[in-house]
Coordinates of C-alpha atoms in Angstrom, one line a residue:
M174 CA 43.4 38.5 14.8
K175 CA 41.0 35.6 15.5
T176 CA 37.6 36.2 17.0
K177 CA 36.3 33.9 19.7
K178 CA 34.1 32.1 17.2
E179 CA 36.8 31.4 14.7
R180 CA 38.6 28.1 14.9
S181 CA 41.6 26.5 13.3
I182 CA 40.7 23.7 10.9
Y183 CA 41.5 20.9 13.4
L184 CA 39.7 22.4 16.3
F185 CA 36.8 23.2 14.0
L186 CA 36.5 19.6 12.9
L187 CA 36.9 18.3 16.4
L188 CA 34.0 20.4 17.6
R189 CA 32.0 19.3 14.6
F190 CA 32.6 15.7 15.5
L191 CA 31.6 16.3 19.2
L192 CA 28.5 18.2 18.3
T193 CA 27.3 15.5 15.9
F194 CA 28.1 12.9 18.5
V195 CA 26.1 14.7 21.2
A196 CA 23.2 15.1 18.8
L197 CA 23.2 11.3 18.2
L198 CA 23.3 10.7 22.0
L199 CA 20.3 13.0 22.3
A200 CA 18.4 11.0 19.7
Q201 CA 19.3 7.9 21.7
V202 CA 17.8 9.5 24.8
V203 CA 14.6 10.1 22.8
F204 CA 14.6 6.4 21.7
T205 CA 15.1 5.3 25.3
I206 CA 12.3 7.5 26.7
C207 CA 9.8 6.3 24.1
N208 CA 10.7 2.6 24.5
G209 CA 12.1 2.3 28.0
Y210 CA 9.0 0.4 29.2
L211 CA 9.9 -2.4 26.9
F212 CA 13.2 -3.0 28.6
S213 CA 14.2 -4.1 32.1
V214 CA 17.5 -2.5 33.2
G215 CA 18.5 -4.0 36.6
S216 CA 20.8 -1.4 38.2
V217 CA 22.5 2.0 38.0
G218 CA 25.6 0.1 37.0
E219 CA 23.9 -1.4 34.0
W220 CA 22.6 2.0 32.9
L221 CA 26.2 3.4 33.1
S222 CA 27.4 0.4 31.1
I223 CA 24.7 1.1 28.5
L224 CA 25.9 4.7 28.3
W225 CA 29.5 3.6 27.8
G226 CA 28.3 1.3 25.0
N227 CA 26.4 4.2 23.4
I228 CA 29.6 6.3 23.4
R229 CA 31.5 3.5 21.7
F230 CA 29.0 2.7 19.0
G231 CA 28.1 6.4 18.6
A232 CA 31.7 7.4 18.0
A233 CA 32.1 4.6 15.4
T234 CA 28.9 5.7 13.6
V235 CA 29.8 9.4 13.4
A236 CA 33.4 8.6 12.3
F237 CA 32.2 6.2 9.5
V238 CA 29.2 8.0 8.2
L239 CA 30.9 11.4 7.9
L240 CA 34.1 9.9 6.5
P241 CA 33.7 11.7 3.1
Y242 CA 33.3 15.0 5.0
W243 CA 36.4 14.3 7.1
I244 CA 38.5 13.6 4.0
L245 CA 37.2 16.7 2.2
M246 CA 38.1 18.9 5.1
L247 CA 41.4 17.3 6.1
L248 CA 43.0 17.2 2.7
P249 CA 45.5 20.1 2.9
F250 CA 44.4 21.9 -0.2
N251 CA 43.7 25.6 -0.3
A252 CA 40.3 24.9 -1.9
R253 CA 38.9 23.8 1.5
Y254 CA 38.8 27.5 2.5
Q255 CA 36.9 28.5 -0.6
K256 CA 33.1 29.1 -0.7
G257 CA 32.1 26.7 -3.4
Y258 CA 34.2 23.8 -2.0
R259 CA 32.9 24.5 1.5
F260 CA 29.3 24.5 0.3
F261 CA 29.8 21.1 -1.3
A262 CA 31.5 19.8 1.9
E263 CA 28.7 21.1 4.1
L264 CA 26.1 19.4 1.9
I265 CA 27.9 16.1 2.4
Y266 CA 28.0 16.8 6.1
W267 CA 24.3 17.4 6.5
I268 CA 23.3 14.4 4.4
G269 CA 25.4 12.4 6.8
V270 CA 23.8 14.0 9.8
L271 CA 20.3 13.0 8.4
F272 CA 21.5 9.4 8.0
I273 CA 22.8 9.4 11.6
L274 CA 19.8 10.9 13.3
V275 CA 16.7 10.0 11.3
P276 CA 16.8 6.2 11.7
T277 CA 17.2 6.4 15.5
L278 CA 14.4 9.0 15.8
S279 CA 12.2 6.8 13.5
D280 CA 12.9 3.8 15.6
A281 CA 11.7 5.7 18.6
A282 CA 8.3 5.0 17.1
Y283 CA 8.9 1.9 15.0
Y284 CA 10.8 -0.2 17.5
S285 CA 7.7 -0.9 19.7
F286 CA 6.2 -2.7 16.7
T287 CA 9.2 -4.7 15.6
Y288 CA 11.4 -5.1 18.7
R289 CA 14.3 -4.6 16.3
R290 CA 16.5 -1.7 15.3
L291 CA 16.2 -0.7 11.7
S292 CA 18.5 -2.6 9.4
A293 CA 19.5 -2.8 5.8
D294 CA 16.1 -4.2 4.8
I295 CA 14.6 -0.8 5.2
F296 CA 15.8 0.0 1.7
Q297 CA 13.8 -3.0 0.4
Y298 CA 10.7 -1.8 2.3
L299 CA 10.9 1.5 0.6
T300 CA 11.0 0.0 -2.8
V301 CA 8.7 -3.1 -2.6
G302 CA 5.3 -1.6 -2.9
G303 CA 4.3 1.3 -0.7
H304 CA 1.9 4.3 -0.1
M305 CA 4.5 6.5 1.6
G306 CA 3.0 9.6 0.1
T307 CA -0.3 8.8 1.9
L308 CA 1.3 7.4 5.1
G309 CA 4.0 10.0 5.6
P310 CA 1.8 12.9 6.7
K311 CA -0.2 10.6 9.0
F312 CA 2.9 9.3 10.7
L313 CA 4.2 12.8 11.2
L314 CA 0.9 13.9 12.7
G315 CA 0.6 10.7 14.8
Y316 CA 4.2 11.1 16.2
W317 CA 4.3 14.9 16.4
Y318 CA 6.4 14.7 19.6
L319 CA 9.2 13.0 17.6
V320 CA 9.0 15.7 15.0
L321 CA 9.4 18.2 17.8
A322 CA 12.4 16.3 19.2
A323 CA 13.9 16.2 15.7
I324 CA 13.5 20.0 15.4
L325 CA 15.0 20.7 18.8
I326 CA 18.0 18.4 18.0
A327 CA 18.5 20.1 14.6
A328 CA 18.2 23.5 16.3
F329 CA 20.9 22.5 18.8
L330 CA 23.3 21.5 16.0
I331 CA 22.6 24.6 13.8
F332 CA 23.0 27.0 16.8
F333 CA 26.4 25.6 18.0
I334 CA 27.7 24.9 14.5
G335 CA 26.9 28.5 13.6
R336 CA 28.9 29.8 16.5
N337 CA 32.1 28.0 15.3
R338 CA 33.4 29.4 12.1
L339 CA 36.5 28.2 10.2
S340 CA 39.3 30.7 10.3
T341 CA 41.4 31.3 7.1
P342 CA 45.2 31.0 8.0
K343 CA 47.8 33.2 6.3
R344 CA 49.7 30.2 5.3
K345 CA 47.1 27.7 4.0
N346 CA 49.4 24.8 3.2
S347 CA 52.5 23.3 4.7
S348 CA 54.3 20.0 5.2
G349 CA 52.8 19.9 8.7
S350 CA 49.3 19.9 7.1
W351 CA 50.0 16.6 5.4
V352 CA 51.2 15.2 8.7
A353 CA 48.0 16.4 10.4
F354 CA 46.0 14.9 7.5
G355 CA 47.7 11.5 8.0
L356 CA 47.2 11.5 11.8
G357 CA 43.5 12.6 11.4
M358 CA 42.8 9.8 8.9
I359 CA 44.5 7.2 11.1
L360 CA 42.2 8.3 14.0
I361 CA 39.1 8.2 11.8
L362 CA 40.0 4.9 10.2
F363 CA 40.6 3.4 13.6
L364 CA 37.1 4.3 14.7
S365 CA 35.4 3.1 11.6
V366 CA 36.8 1.6 8.4
S367 CA 39.1 -1.0 9.9
G368 CA 36.1 -2.6 11.6
F369 CA 33.3 -2.4 9.1
R370 CA 35.4 -4.1 6.4
V371 CA 35.8 -7.5 8.1
R372 CA 34.9 -7.5 11.7
P373 CA 33.9 -4.2 13.3
I374 CA 36.2 -2.8 15.9
V375 CA 32.9 -2.2 17.7
D376 CA 31.3 -5.5 16.6
R377 CA 27.6 -5.7 17.2
A378 CA 28.2 -8.8 19.2
L379 CA 29.9 -6.7 21.8
S380 CA 26.6 -5.0 22.6
A381 CA 25.8 -7.9 25.0
R382 CA 28.9 -7.0 27.0
Y383 CA 27.2 -3.9 28.3
C384 CA 23.9 -5.2 29.5
Q385 CA 21.4 -8.1 29.6
I386 CA 20.7 -9.5 26.1
Q387 CA 17.1 -8.1 26.0
N388 CA 18.5 -4.6 26.6
T389 CA 21.1 -4.6 23.8
P390 CA 19.0 -2.3 21.5
L391 CA 19.6 0.4 24.1
V392 CA 23.3 0.2 23.3
T393 CA 23.5 0.4 19.5
N394 CA 22.0 3.1 17.4
S395 CA 19.9 2.6 14.3
A396 CA 22.3 4.1 11.8
Y397 CA 25.0 1.8 13.0
N398 CA 22.7 -1.2 12.7
I399 CA 21.8 -0.2 9.1
L400 CA 25.5 0.1 8.2
Y401 CA 26.5 -3.1 9.9
T402 CA 23.8 -5.2 8.2
T403 CA 24.5 -3.5 4.8
L404 CA 28.2 -4.4 5.1
H405 CA 27.5 -7.9 6.4
P406 CA 24.9 -9.2 4.0
G407 CA 23.8 -12.8 3.8
L408 CA 24.3 -15.7 6.2
A409 CA 27.4 -17.4 7.5
P410 CA 27.8 -21.1 6.9
Y411 CA 28.0 -22.1 10.6
Q412 CA 29.4 -25.6 11.4
F413 CA 29.0 -26.4 15.1
D414 CA 28.2 -30.1 14.8
D415 CA 28.6 -32.6 12.0
A416 CA 25.8 -32.4 9.5
E417 CA 24.1 -35.6 10.5
S418 CA 24.2 -34.7 14.2
A419 CA 22.7 -31.3 13.6
F420 CA 20.0 -32.7 11.3
T421 CA 19.1 -35.3 13.9
A422 CA 18.8 -32.7 16.7
V423 CA 16.3 -30.8 14.6
T424 CA 14.4 -33.6 12.8
T425 CA 14.5 -36.8 14.9
P426 CA 11.5 -39.0 13.8
L427 CA 9.0 -39.8 16.5
A428 CA 6.3 -42.4 16.7
P429 CA 2.7 -41.3 16.4
A430 CA 1.4 -39.9 19.7
T431 CA -2.1 -39.7 21.2
H432 CA -2.9 -36.1 21.5
P433 CA -4.8 -35.0 24.7
Y434 CA -7.1 -32.9 22.5
A435 CA -7.7 -35.6 19.9
Q436 CA -11.2 -36.8 20.8
P437 CA -13.6 -37.3 19.3
M438 CA -13.1 -35.5 15.9
W439 CA -9.8 -33.8 16.6
T440 CA -7.8 -36.9 15.8
A441 CA -4.3 -36.8 14.4
G442 CA -3.9 -38.1 10.9
G443 CA -1.5 -40.8 12.2
G444 CA 1.4 -39.2 10.5
R445 CA 4.9 -39.4 12.0
L446 CA 6.9 -36.2 12.6
V447 CA 6.9 -34.8 9.1
N448 CA 10.2 -33.0 9.0
S449 CA 12.1 -36.3 8.8
D450 CA 12.7 -39.1 6.3
S451 CA 9.8 -41.0 7.9
T452 CA 6.3 -40.6 6.3
S453 CA 2.8 -41.4 7.1
T454 CA 1.1 -44.5 5.8
D455 CA -2.4 -43.7 7.2
T456 CA -5.4 -42.7 5.1
M457 CA -5.6 -39.1 4.1
R458 CA -8.5 -37.0 5.5
Y459 CA -9.9 -34.5 3.0
S460 CA -10.8 -31.4 4.9
N461 CA -11.0 -27.8 3.8
V462 CA -8.5 -25.6 5.6
V463 CA -8.8 -21.8 6.2
V464 CA -5.9 -20.0 7.9
L465 CA -6.9 -16.5 9.2
I466 CA -3.8 -14.4 10.0
L467 CA -4.8 -11.3 12.0
E468 CA -2.8 -8.1 11.8
S469 CA -1.2 -7.0 15.1
F470 CA -3.2 -9.3 17.4
S471 CA -1.8 -10.1 20.8
Q472 CA -3.0 -12.4 23.5
E473 CA -3.0 -9.3 25.7
Y474 CA -6.1 -8.0 24.0
M475 CA -8.2 -11.2 24.4
G476 CA -10.3 -12.3 27.3
C477 CA -9.8 -15.9 26.5
Y478 CA -6.1 -15.5 27.4
N479 CA -6.7 -13.0 30.2
S480 CA -9.7 -13.9 32.3
N481 CA -9.0 -11.0 34.7
G482 CA -8.1 -8.4 32.1
E483 CA -9.9 -6.2 29.7
S484 CA -11.0 -7.9 26.5
Y485 CA -11.4 -6.3 23.0
T486 CA -12.3 -9.5 21.2
P487 CA -15.8 -10.7 22.5
F488 CA -16.4 -12.8 19.4
L489 CA -13.1 -14.6 19.5
D490 CA -13.5 -15.1 23.2
S491 CA -16.8 -16.9 22.5
L492 CA -15.3 -18.9 19.7
A493 CA -12.5 -20.0 22.0
R494 CA -15.1 -21.9 24.1
Y495 CA -15.5 -24.3 21.1
S496 CA -11.9 -24.3 19.9
H497 CA -8.5 -25.6 20.9
L498 CA -6.6 -22.7 22.2
Y499 CA -2.8 -22.7 22.4
N500 CA -0.1 -20.5 23.9
G501 CA 0.8 -19.0 20.5
R502 CA 4.1 -17.4 19.6
S503 CA 5.0 -15.5 16.5
N504 CA 8.4 -16.2 14.8
G505 CA 9.0 -12.5 14.2
K506 CA 7.7 -9.0 14.7
K507 CA 7.0 -8.0 11.1
S508 CA 4.0 -8.9 9.0
I509 CA 6.2 -9.9 6.1
E510 CA 7.8 -12.6 8.3
S511 CA 4.6 -14.4 9.2
I512 CA 3.8 -15.8 5.7
P513 CA 7.0 -17.9 5.3
A514 CA 6.7 -19.1 8.9
A515 CA 3.1 -20.1 8.7
M516 CA 2.9 -21.3 5.1
A517 CA 6.4 -22.9 4.7
G518 CA 7.6 -23.6 8.2
V519 CA 10.6 -21.3 7.8
P520 CA 11.2 -18.5 10.2
T521 CA 13.2 -15.4 9.4
L522 CA 16.5 -16.1 11.2
M523 CA 18.3 -13.2 9.6
E524 CA 18.1 -9.4 9.2
C525 CA 16.1 -9.4 6.0
P526 CA 12.6 -11.0 5.8
I527 CA 12.7 -13.9 3.4
P528 CA 10.5 -12.3 0.7
T529 CA 13.0 -9.4 0.4
S530 CA 16.2 -11.3 1.1
P531 CA 18.8 -12.7 -1.3
Y532 CA 17.2 -16.1 -0.8
H533 CA 13.6 -15.2 -1.8
N534 CA 13.9 -17.3 -5.0
N535 CA 14.9 -20.4 -3.0
T536 CA 12.7 -23.5 -3.3
F537 CA 10.6 -24.1 -0.2
N538 CA 8.3 -26.8 1.0
S539 CA 5.0 -25.1 1.6
L540 CA 1.4 -26.0 2.4
P541 CA 0.0 -24.8 -0.9
T542 CA 2.6 -26.7 -2.9
I543 CA 2.0 -29.9 -0.9
L544 CA -1.8 -29.7 -0.8
K545 CA -2.0 -29.0 -4.5
K546 CA -0.6 -32.5 -5.1
Y547 CA -3.5 -33.9 -3.2
G548 CA -6.1 -32.1 -5.3
Y549 CA -6.6 -29.0 -3.1
T550 CA -7.5 -25.6 -4.6
T551 CA -5.1 -23.1 -3.1
S552 CA -5.8 -19.3 -2.7
F553 CA -4.4 -16.4 -0.6
F554 CA -6.4 -13.3 0.3
H555 CA -4.9 -10.0 1.5
N556 CA -7.0 -6.9 1.5
S557 CA -4.2 -4.5 0.9
Y558 CA -3.0 -3.2 -2.4
N559 CA -1.4 -5.6 -4.8
G560 CA 2.4 -5.5 -4.5
V561 CA 2.5 -4.5 -0.9
M562 CA 5.8 -5.8 0.5
G563 CA 5.9 -8.3 -2.3
F564 CA 3.2 -10.5 -0.7
D565 CA 1.6 -11.5 -4.0
D566 CA 4.9 -12.5 -5.7
F567 CA 6.0 -14.5 -2.7
C568 CA 2.6 -16.3 -2.4
Y569 CA 2.8 -17.3 -6.1
H570 CA 6.4 -18.4 -5.5
I571 CA 5.5 -20.8 -2.7
G572 CA 2.7 -22.3 -4.7
F573 CA -0.6 -20.5 -4.2
E574 CA -2.6 -20.8 -7.4
H575 CA -4.7 -17.7 -6.9
Y576 CA -4.1 -14.4 -5.1
Y577 CA -6.8 -11.9 -4.2
G578 CA -5.9 -8.4 -3.4
Q579 CA -7.4 -4.9 -3.5
S580 CA -7.2 -4.9 -7.3
E581 CA -9.4 -8.0 -7.6
Y582 CA -11.9 -6.6 -5.1
E583 CA -12.2 -3.3 -6.9
K584 CA -12.7 -5.0 -10.3
K585 CA -15.8 -6.6 -8.8
Y586 CA -17.2 -3.7 -6.7
G587 CA -15.6 -0.6 -8.2
E588 CA -12.6 1.5 -7.6
G589 CA -12.4 3.0 -4.1
T590 CA -15.2 0.9 -2.7
N591 CA -14.7 0.3 1.1
Y592 CA -11.2 1.7 0.8
D593 CA -9.7 2.6 4.2
G594 CA -7.7 5.5 2.6
V595 CA -4.3 4.0 3.3
W596 CA -3.8 0.3 3.3
G597 CA -6.7 -1.3 1.4
I598 CA -10.2 -2.6 1.9
F599 CA -11.7 -2.6 5.4
D600 CA -11.9 -6.1 7.0
E601 CA -15.6 -6.5 7.3
P602 CA -16.6 -6.1 3.6
W603 CA -13.4 -7.9 2.5
L604 CA -14.2 -11.0 4.5
Q605 CA -17.7 -11.1 3.0
Y606 CA -16.1 -10.9 -0.4
M607 CA -13.8 -13.8 0.6
V608 CA -16.8 -16.0 1.4
E609 CA -18.3 -15.2 -2.0
E610 CA -15.1 -16.3 -3.7
M611 CA -14.7 -19.4 -1.6
N612 CA -18.2 -20.4 -2.7
Q613 CA -16.9 -20.7 -6.2
M614 CA -13.9 -22.9 -5.3
E615 CA -13.7 -26.6 -5.9
E616 CA -13.3 -28.6 -2.7
P617 CA -11.1 -29.4 -1.0
F618 CA -9.6 -26.0 -0.7
F619 CA -6.8 -24.4 1.3
V620 CA -7.2 -20.7 1.9
G621 CA -5.0 -18.2 3.6
E622 CA -6.2 -14.7 4.6
F623 CA -4.2 -11.8 6.1
T624 CA -6.3 -9.0 7.5
I625 CA -5.2 -5.3 7.6
S626 CA -7.7 -3.1 9.6
S627 CA -5.9 -3.5 13.0
H628 CA -3.0 -1.4 11.8
H629 CA -1.9 2.2 12.0
P630 CA -3.5 4.7 11.3
Y631 CA -6.2 2.8 13.2
T632 CA -9.3 3.8 11.2
V633 CA -12.8 2.2 11.2
P634 CA -15.5 2.7 8.5
E635 CA -17.3 6.0 8.9
Q636 CA -20.6 4.4 9.7
Y637 CA -19.1 2.8 12.8
T638 CA -17.6 5.9 14.3
G639 CA -17.9 5.7 18.1
R640 CA -19.2 2.2 18.0
F641 CA -16.2 0.1 19.0
K642 CA -14.6 -0.1 22.4
Q643 CA -11.8 2.4 23.1
G644 CA -8.8 1.6 25.2
P645 CA -5.5 3.1 26.4
K646 CA -4.0 2.6 22.9
P647 CA -5.7 3.6 19.6
L648 CA -5.0 0.1 18.2
L649 CA -7.5 -1.4 20.5
Q650 CA -10.5 0.2 18.8
V651 CA -9.6 -1.4 15.5
V652 CA -8.9 -4.7 17.2
N653 CA -12.4 -4.6 18.4
Y654 CA -13.6 -3.7 14.8
A655 CA -11.5 -6.6 13.4
D656 CA -13.2 -9.0 15.9
Y657 CA -16.6 -7.7 14.7
A658 CA -15.6 -8.3 11.1
L659 CA -14.6 -11.9 12.0
Q660 CA -18.0 -12.4 13.7
Q661 CA -19.7 -11.3 10.5
F662 CA -17.5 -13.6 8.5
F663 CA -18.3 -16.7 10.6
E664 CA -22.0 -15.9 10.6
T665 CA -22.0 -15.8 6.8
A666 CA -19.6 -18.7 6.4
S667 CA -21.7 -20.9 8.7
K668 CA -24.5 -20.8 6.2
Q669 CA -22.4 -22.2 3.4
P670 CA -22.4 -25.9 2.5
W671 CA -18.6 -26.2 2.9
F672 CA -18.5 -24.8 6.5
N673 CA -18.8 -28.1 8.4
R674 CA -16.1 -29.6 6.3
T675 CA -13.6 -26.9 7.1
L676 CA -10.9 -26.5 9.8
F677 CA -10.3 -22.9 10.7
I678 CA -7.0 -21.8 12.2
I679 CA -6.8 -18.3 13.7
M680 CA -3.4 -16.7 14.6
G681 CA -1.8 -13.3 14.9
D682 CA 1.0 -12.2 12.5
H683 CA 2.7 -10.6 15.5
P684 CA 1.7 -8.8 18.6
G685 CA 0.7 -5.1 18.5
C686 CA 1.5 -2.4 21.0
V687 CA 2.2 -3.4 24.6
I688 CA -0.1 -2.3 27.5
D689 CA 1.0 -4.5 30.3
S690 CA 4.6 -5.1 31.3
R691 CA 3.9 -8.9 31.4
Y692 CA 4.0 -8.7 27.6
T693 CA 7.6 -7.5 27.3
G694 CA 10.9 -9.4 27.5
L695 CA 12.0 -12.5 25.5
D696 CA 9.0 -14.5 26.4
G697 CA 6.2 -12.0 26.6
S698 CA 6.7 -9.9 23.5
Y699 CA 5.8 -12.6 20.9
R700 CA 2.5 -13.9 22.4
I701 CA -0.2 -14.2 19.7
P702 CA -3.5 -16.1 19.6
M703 CA -3.4 -19.6 18.2
M704 CA -6.8 -21.2 17.8
F705 CA -8.0 -24.3 16.0
Y706 CA -11.8 -24.4 15.3
L707 CA -13.6 -27.4 13.8
P708 CA -17.3 -26.7 13.3
G709 CA -19.6 -29.5 14.5
E710 CA -17.0 -30.9 16.9
S711 CA -18.9 -32.4 19.8
A712 CA -16.2 -31.8 22.4
R713 CA -16.1 -28.5 24.2
G714 CA -13.1 -26.2 23.7
T715 CA -9.8 -26.9 25.4
Q716 CA -6.9 -24.7 26.4
S717 CA -3.3 -25.6 26.6
N718 CA -0.2 -23.8 27.9
T719 CA 1.9 -25.5 25.3
I720 CA 3.9 -23.0 23.2
V721 CA 2.8 -23.2 19.6
Q722 CA 4.8 -21.2 17.1
Q723 CA 3.8 -20.2 13.6
T724 CA 6.2 -22.7 12.1
D725 CA 4.3 -25.5 13.8
L726 CA 1.4 -25.0 11.5
M727 CA 2.7 -26.8 8.5
P728 CA 3.7 -30.0 10.2
T729 CA 0.5 -30.0 12.3
L730 CA -1.7 -29.8 9.2
I731 CA 0.3 -32.4 7.3
D732 CA 0.0 -34.7 10.4
Y733 CA -3.7 -33.9 10.9
L734 CA -4.6 -34.5 7.2
G735 CA -2.6 -37.7 7.2
L736 CA -0.5 -36.7 4.2
D737 CA 2.3 -39.0 2.9
E738 CA 4.9 -36.2 3.0
S739 CA 8.4 -35.5 4.2
V740 CA 9.4 -31.9 4.4
V741 CA 12.0 -29.5 5.9
C742 CA 10.6 -27.2 8.4
F743 CA 11.5 -25.5 11.7
G744 CA 8.5 -26.5 13.7
N745 CA 6.7 -29.5 15.2
S746 CA 3.3 -31.2 14.8
L747 CA 1.0 -30.5 17.8
F748 CA 0.3 -34.3 17.7
Q749 CA 3.9 -35.1 18.7
P750 CA 5.3 -34.8 22.2
R751 CA 8.5 -32.9 21.5
G752 CA 7.2 -29.4 20.7
G753 CA 6.6 -26.5 23.0
W754 CA 9.4 -24.1 21.9
Q755 CA 9.8 -21.0 19.7
I756 CA 12.7 -19.8 17.6
V757 CA 13.2 -16.1 16.8
Y758 CA 15.9 -13.7 15.7
G759 CA 16.3 -10.1 16.4
N760 CA 19.1 -7.5 16.9
G761 CA 21.7 -10.1 16.1
F762 CA 20.5 -12.7 18.6
Y763 CA 19.1 -16.1 18.1
I764 CA 16.6 -17.0 20.8
L765 CA 15.1 -20.4 21.7
N766 CA 12.2 -19.9 24.0
K767 CA 10.7 -22.7 26.0
G768 CA 8.6 -20.4 28.3
T769 CA 10.5 -21.1 31.6
Q770 CA 13.8 -21.6 29.8
V771 CA 15.4 -19.4 27.2
A772 CA 18.6 -20.1 25.3
T773 CA 20.4 -17.3 23.3
L774 CA 23.2 -17.1 20.8
M775 CA 24.8 -14.1 19.2
A776 CA 26.6 -14.6 15.9
D777 CA 29.6 -12.8 14.5
N778 CA 30.7 -12.7 10.9
K779 CA 34.3 -14.0 10.9
A780 CA 35.6 -15.9 8.0
Q781 CA 35.7 -18.8 10.4
P782 CA 32.3 -18.2 12.0
T783 CA 31.7 -18.8 15.7
I784 CA 29.0 -18.0 18.1
Q785 CA 29.4 -15.6 21.0
E786 CA 27.4 -14.8 24.1
V787 CA 25.9 -18.2 24.8
T788 CA 23.3 -18.5 27.5
G789 CA 20.9 -21.3 28.5
R790 CA 20.9 -24.9 29.4
P791 CA 23.4 -27.1 27.4
E792 CA 20.7 -29.2 25.8
D793 CA 18.8 -26.0 24.7
V794 CA 22.0 -24.4 23.4
R795 CA 22.8 -27.5 21.4
L796 CA 19.3 -27.5 19.8
L797 CA 19.6 -23.8 19.0
R798 CA 23.0 -24.3 17.5
S799 CA 21.7 -27.2 15.3
I800 CA 18.7 -25.1 14.2
V801 CA 20.9 -22.2 13.2
Q802 CA 23.4 -24.5 11.4
Q803 CA 20.7 -26.3 9.5
Y804 CA 18.9 -23.0 8.7
N805 CA 22.0 -21.1 7.4
Q806 CA 23.4 -24.0 5.4
R807 CA 20.1 -24.9 3.8
M808 CA 19.3 -21.3 3.0
L809 CA 22.7 -20.7 1.5
N810 CA 22.6 -23.8 -0.6
N811 CA 18.9 -23.7 -1.6
Q812 CA 18.2 -26.9 0.3
M813 CA 14.9 -26.1 2.1
T814 CA 13.5 -29.3 0.6
L815 CA 14.6 -32.9 1.4
Q816 CA 17.0 -34.2 -1.2
K817 CA 15.8 -37.3 -3.0

């Protein structure tokens, strides 16, 4: 006679499905609690719609991930009641459970940095250089509350699964068992396989049906997103307009413009819009260029952008008074996305960052490649360990002649010198080392630098403990330290003979953690500093509300230097009147942001590709369609350079 805890095979599996599904919903609740301040849900009705979306996507995820387990347990063989077979099946089940729950719980912490659910590129991140052995314990300690949540959800599963044992029937196999197997598999396949193969029955594009676009990450779960992006790799060859029309929408040549901040020394090189077939005929200006990319810097932390707010960057605030300050925007939320955008004018409009994507070996126009033709020495500095996220390989690929990382620093100063214990060399000593190396370079030179200290786990050199300004987030102390390191860099650099012949460009790679709700949403969450500083310029600093994205850097520099170049890029020169927009991609959406106007598209992956969920003014939507069409076709066909 059955006990209350013993279940038939079918009821046993149904309860197992429901328990796993509820565990995933609990993980989604944790994600929402940790990141709810980043979203703006307008009504109770929208929350209920989001919940229904979670049910749909969650059911598909549990059905698909645990498919091997369902097959093992539904096959009407007597072995499924035997100990060894059951042990193997349970192992498969718990591996699946880890895959279902761990990404969503990880995103509870990680999403606030990237504004994207985890995707297939996480596997690349784990294999392209890493110190996970060092970082793992620090993350677990720093996010102890997520560890506690994981333990509680696991305890919930173990407790209720333990109360439901599988009964052993007297007659273990029958023709009815095969019928039940067939019906069970039809149900499972309906929920999962039929969609993931071509077009998911719960297509990610449908997430926008449940809520506003900026809230769609609340609908899907991270395991689903990893599966979806794994099963839909690569780009679709979109064809919205004829090729010439799409190209013209993105690259229409414009006559040289008088820039409002062009006097007296800040004068455009006279070049026409460089992402066209038209080229400059003006005299080239030979000027050193140094691009400083600052880890996790947001406008939110800077007094020069927030006159009434708290500032953690006193030096950059003072430098802004002698610089041209723009309303900067990043083209992504990951460090690895900023180098292609800034150095090659190409944003990451896909799930995988370009350096780890199938297109990483494509040929790109890039600043180092172009400037090398004009006699520039080109070098990139990054004070992290060599190999981190493939930075060094990608920098060499786009034309940098020299790369300086932690290995080069330690060869000169000794292993472990000024090591932060996790990522690399602290910013202050590293930037001094950079000046020493620049003193050995032949002019003109083009130098890129990517700082690291304003990054988790937010440590400062021991001798500075307690010195730097604390704030509501631990990141702010290391932002203050990074600002101090920049002050020391400029103080040393100002004494060098090349200083007054150098244009300095300062930008963030992406914003860090959010403090004020103004820095959320489609417009606020990508705000970075964008500053141009030319020593010796007689004019005082200026500030513009014009949106300047990272991909604007390449055409601006080519225009400023007066180079005779035609390139493909997805940005505009600051010296031309048609800029003032930003292009980004995240969670399946393409976004064109003009500040007060936002256009969005969401792509599907049909054999005959279309775009769903279009919002925005018609002219903005057309520009966005043209950008996406040009981007995908050029990336797929390795045509990121103009064809001769």
